[in-house]
Every structure is written in structure tokens, then in C-alpha cells.
PDB file of C-alpha atoms in Angstrom:
ATOM      1  CA  MET A  12       0.000   0.000   0.000  1.00 32.00           C
ATOM      2  CA  GLN A  13       1.375   3.425  -0.863  1.00 37.00           C
ATOM      3  CA  GLN A  14       2.490   5.795   1.867  1.00 45.00           C
ATOM      4  CA  LEU A  15      -0.032   8.449   2.722  1.00 53.00           C
ATOM      5  CA  GLN A  16       1.148  11.957   1.945  1.00 54.00           C
ATOM      6  CA  LEU A  17       0.692  14.001   5.117  1.00 52.00           C
ATOM      7  CA  ARG A  18       2.905  16.936   4.173  1.00 54.00           C
ATOM      8  CA  LEU A  19      -0.078  18.849   2.848  1.00 56.00           C
ATOM      9  CA  ARG A  20       0.569  22.573   3.046  1.00 61.00           C
ATOM     10  CA  GLN A  21       2.013  25.133   5.367  1.00 65.00           C
ATOM     11  CA  PRO A  22      -0.077  25.826   8.480  1.00 70.00           C
ATOM     12  CA  PRO A  23      -2.444  28.757   7.971  1.00 68.00           C
ATOM     13  CA  THR A  24      -1.934  32.245   9.320  1.00 74.00           C
ATOM     14  CA  ASN A  25      -4.311  35.164   9.730  1.00 79.00           C
ATOM     15  CA  GLY A  26      -1.604  37.636   8.704  1.00 81.00           C
ATOM     16  CA  THR A  27      -0.693  39.006  12.126  1.00 90.00           C
ATOM     17  CA  ASP A  28       2.915  38.798  13.269  1.00 89.00           C
ATOM     18  CA  THR A  29       2.065  36.383  16.102  1.00 87.00           C
ATOM     19  CA  SER A  30       0.028  34.140  13.816  1.00 81.00           C
ATOM     20  CA  ALA A  31       2.798  34.060  11.222  1.00 81.00           C
ATOM     21  CA  ALA A  32       5.351  33.202  13.932  1.00 83.00           C
ATOM     22  CA  ALA A  33       3.119  30.417  15.240  1.00 79.00           C
ATOM     23  CA  ALA A  34       2.665  28.991  11.734  1.00 77.00           C
ATOM     24  CA  ARG A  35       6.422  28.988  11.174  1.00 81.00           C
ATOM     25  CA  SER A  36       7.082  27.305  14.518  1.00 81.00           C
ATOM     26  CA  VAL A  37       4.614  24.458  13.927  1.00 81.00           C
ATOM     27  CA  ALA A  38       5.447  23.885  10.255  1.00 80.00           C
ATOM     28  CA  ALA A  39       8.171  21.317  10.960  1.00 82.00           C
ATOM     29  CA  ASP A  40       5.884  19.198  13.169  1.00 88.00           C
ATOM     30  CA  ALA A  41       2.536  19.607  11.419  1.00 89.00           C
ATOM     31  CA  HIS A  42       2.911  16.437   9.298  1.00 90.00           C
ATOM     32  CA  ILE A  43       3.715  14.392  12.419  1.00 93.00           C
ATOM     33  CA  GLN A  44       0.693  15.833  14.212  1.00 94.00           C
ATOM     34  CA  ARG A  45      -1.515  15.016  11.201  1.00 94.00           C
ATOM     35  CA  ALA A  46      -0.184  11.443  11.159  1.00 95.00           C
ATOM     36  CA  ARG A  47      -0.907  10.977  14.870  1.00 97.00           C
ATOM     37  CA  ILE A  48      -4.413  12.386  14.506  1.00 97.00           C
ATOM     38  CA  LEU A  49      -5.171  10.290  11.432  1.00 97.00           C
ATOM     39  CA  ARG A  50      -3.896   7.152  13.134  1.00 97.00           C
ATOM     40  CA  PHE A  51      -6.134   7.773  16.149  1.00 98.00           C
ATOM     41  CA  VAL A  52      -9.200   8.501  14.023  1.00 98.00           C
ATOM     42  CA  ARG A  53      -8.521   5.413  11.880  1.00 97.00           C
ATOM     43  CA  GLU A  54      -8.100   3.215  14.956  1.00 97.00           C
ATOM     44  CA  SER A  55     -11.422   4.578  16.247  1.00 97.00           C
ATOM     45  CA  GLY A  56     -13.097   2.855  13.284  1.00 96.00           C
ATOM     46  CA  ALA A  57     -16.765   3.519  12.589  1.00 96.00           C
ATOM     47  CA  PHE A  58     -17.158   4.912  16.134  1.00 97.00           C
ATOM     48  CA  GLY A  59     -14.988   7.815  14.988  1.00 97.00           C
ATOM     49  CA  ALA A  60     -13.616  10.594  17.154  1.00 98.00           C
ATOM     50  CA  THR A  61     -14.516  14.111  18.185  1.00 98.00           C
ATOM     51  CA  ASP A  62     -11.955  16.900  18.419  1.00 98.00           C
ATOM     52  CA  GLN A  63     -12.068  16.668  22.204  1.00 98.00           C
ATOM     53  CA  GLU A  64     -11.514  12.891  22.145  1.00 98.00           C
ATOM     54  CA  ILE A  65      -8.503  13.426  19.880  1.00 98.00           C
ATOM     55  CA  GLU A  66      -7.160  16.129  22.210  1.00 98.00           C
ATOM     56  CA  HIS A  67      -7.408  13.883  25.275  1.00 98.00           C
ATOM     57  CA  ALA A  68      -6.085  10.719  23.615  1.00 98.00           C
ATOM     58  CA  LEU A  69      -3.056  12.408  22.069  1.00 98.00           C
ATOM     59  CA  ALA A  70      -2.386  15.009  24.776  1.00 98.00           C
ATOM     60  CA  LEU A  71      -2.606  17.806  22.214  1.00 97.00           C
ATOM     61  CA  ALA A  72      -4.211  21.214  22.667  1.00 95.00           C
ATOM     62  CA  GLY A  73      -7.396  22.027  20.810  1.00 95.00           C
ATOM     63  CA  ASN A  74      -5.558  24.803  18.976  1.00 90.00           C
ATOM     64  CA  THR A  75      -3.281  22.089  17.580  1.00 92.00           C
ATOM     65  CA  VAL A  76      -5.921  19.444  16.874  1.00 96.00           C
ATOM     66  CA  ARG A  77      -8.501  21.558  15.063  1.00 95.00           C
ATOM     67  CA  PRO A  78      -6.202  22.953  12.339  1.00 91.00           C
ATOM     68  CA  ARG A  79      -4.548  19.577  11.679  1.00 93.00           C
ATOM     69  CA  ARG A  80      -7.936  17.804  11.646  1.00 96.00           C
ATOM     70  CA  GLY A  81      -9.202  20.461   9.257  1.00 93.00           C
ATOM     71  CA  GLU A  82      -6.231  19.874   6.954  1.00 91.00           C
ATOM     72  CA  LEU A  83      -6.889  16.124   7.001  1.00 95.00           C
ATOM     73  CA  GLN A  84     -10.540  16.781   6.246  1.00 95.00           C
ATOM     74  CA  GLU A  85      -9.650  19.166   3.409  1.00 93.00           C
ATOM     75  CA  ALA A  86      -7.372  16.481   1.950  1.00 93.00           C
ATOM     76  CA  ARG A  87     -10.242  13.958   2.292  1.00 95.00           C
ATOM     77  CA  HIS A  88      -8.324  11.686   4.678  1.00 96.00           C
ATOM     78  CA  ILE A  89     -11.123  12.061   7.233  1.00 97.00           C
ATOM     79  CA  VAL A  90     -14.780  12.970   6.857  1.00 97.00           C
ATOM     80  CA  LEU A  91     -17.508  14.389   9.046  1.00 97.00           C
ATOM     81  CA  THR A  92     -20.256  11.909   9.955  1.00 97.00           C
ATOM     82  CA  ASP A  93     -23.869  12.450  10.975  1.00 97.00           C
ATOM     83  CA  GLN A  94     -22.933  11.318  14.497  1.00 97.00           C
ATOM     84  CA  ARG A  95     -22.742  13.728  17.419  1.00 98.00           C
ATOM     85  CA  ARG A  96     -21.446  13.002  20.927  1.00 97.00           C
ATOM     86  CA  PRO A  97     -21.478  15.114  24.066  1.00 98.00           C
ATOM     87  CA  THR A  98     -18.296  16.837  25.166  1.00 95.00           C
ATOM     88  CA  ALA A  99     -17.183  17.115  28.771  1.00 95.00           C
ATOM     89  CA  SER A 100     -19.356  20.232  29.045  1.00 97.00           C
ATOM     90  CA  GLY A 101     -22.388  18.330  27.737  1.00 97.00           C
ATOM     91  CA  ARG A 102     -22.549  20.092  24.367  1.00 97.00           C
ATOM     92  CA  LEU A 103     -22.749  17.999  21.216  1.00 98.00           C
ATOM     93  CA  SER A 104     -19.626  17.638  19.113  1.00 97.00           C
ATOM     94  CA  ARG A 105     -19.135  16.440  15.565  1.00 97.00           C
ATOM     95  CA  VAL A 106     -17.645  12.996  14.941  1.00 98.00           C
ATOM     96  CA  TYR A 107     -15.044  12.283  12.249  1.00 98.00           C
ATOM     97  CA  VAL A 108     -13.972   8.975  10.678  1.00 98.00           C
ATOM     98  CA  ALA A 109     -11.077   8.084   8.389  1.00 97.00           C
ATOM     99  CA  THR A 110     -11.795   7.511   4.730  1.00 94.00           C
ATOM    100  CA  VAL A 111     -10.925   4.275   2.952  1.00 82.00           C
ATOM    101  CA  GLU A 112      -8.503   6.240   0.766  1.00 70.00           C
ATOM    102  CA  ALA A 113      -6.576   7.312   3.875  1.00 62.00           C
ATOM    103  CA  GLY A 114      -4.867   3.929   4.162  1.00 62.00           C
ATOM    104  CA  PRO A 115      -2.144   3.576   6.784  1.00 55.00           C
ATOM    105  CA  ALA A 116      -0.640   6.769   8.179  1.00 49.00           C
ATOM    106  CA  SER A 117       3.041   6.040   7.993  1.00 45.00           C
ATOM    107  CA  GLU A 118       5.455   8.863   8.534  1.00 42.00           C
ATOM    108  CA  THR A 119       9.168   8.707   9.229  1.00 34.00           C
ATOM    109  CA  ASN A 120       9.831   8.938  12.964  1.00 34.00           C
ATOM    110  CA  GLN A 121       6.122   9.099  13.648  1.00 36.00           C
ATOM    111  CA  PRO A 122       5.487   9.093  17.386  1.00 34.00           C
ATOM    112  CA  THR A 123       2.915   6.779  18.881  1.00 35.00           C
ATOM    113  CA  MET A 124      -0.387   8.108  20.123  1.00 36.00           C
ATOM    114  CA  ASN A 125       0.806   8.249  23.720  1.00 37.00           C
ATOM    115  CA  THR A 126       4.071  10.069  22.993  1.00 35.00           C
ATOM    116  CA  PRO A 127       3.778  13.681  24.161  1.00 37.00           C
ATOM    117  CA  GLN A 128       4.890  16.370  21.746  1.00 39.00           C
ATOM    118  CA  SER A 129       7.740  18.553  22.897  1.00 36.00           C
TER     119      SER A 129
END
């Protein structure tokens, strides 16, 4: 099976100096974060995963998860389902699943799901 391309594009910026600096600082790790997120969503199967579930499982901040999940969704590696699940606050959250086309998320030096990011 061919290796999934997770080096999609540079992280987005809103044009401010702090946003541009943040995008530059995460650029080197964004593909690893996408691979970890995709792996978790894939391993969640048809049950899928919410952003909050991804955050907790991978020990990543929401401000890291949401952009990377959005990039995976834009690239059609994951899709939004009709499912909704409550968050810790009781509000409903969208559920995402991996697409068949996503295949295995293999990335050089890819950390496991339980490896904290430095």
C-alpha cells in the first residue's frame, strides 16, 4: 500500500505577526501531528472521534488538533459523519472517521499516540 502523503501545506496564518510566527514554529511538526491524529481517528473505526476525544487521547491542545484535523478533512483523509457526541461540558460535538482512501498513516519517525509532543 502506498504511503499516505501528510505533508499537505504550510499551516495557515491570519496575517498578524504572532500568527505568522506560530505557523512557522509548527510547520516542521505539522505532518507528524496530522499522522498521529489520522492514526487515532482510523483506529477509532466507525465509532470515529470528536476533536475533544482526539485532544485527550493524544495530549494535544485544541488549537493544535482543530487545524490539523481540518487539513486532514480538506485532503479527504477524514470525513464528518452524521454522528454527534457530548463533550465534557455536555454540548454535542461532531464525529469524524477516516476515509478508505486514507490507508495507513506512515510517517518517518512518527510518534505513537501516547508520545507527548515537545
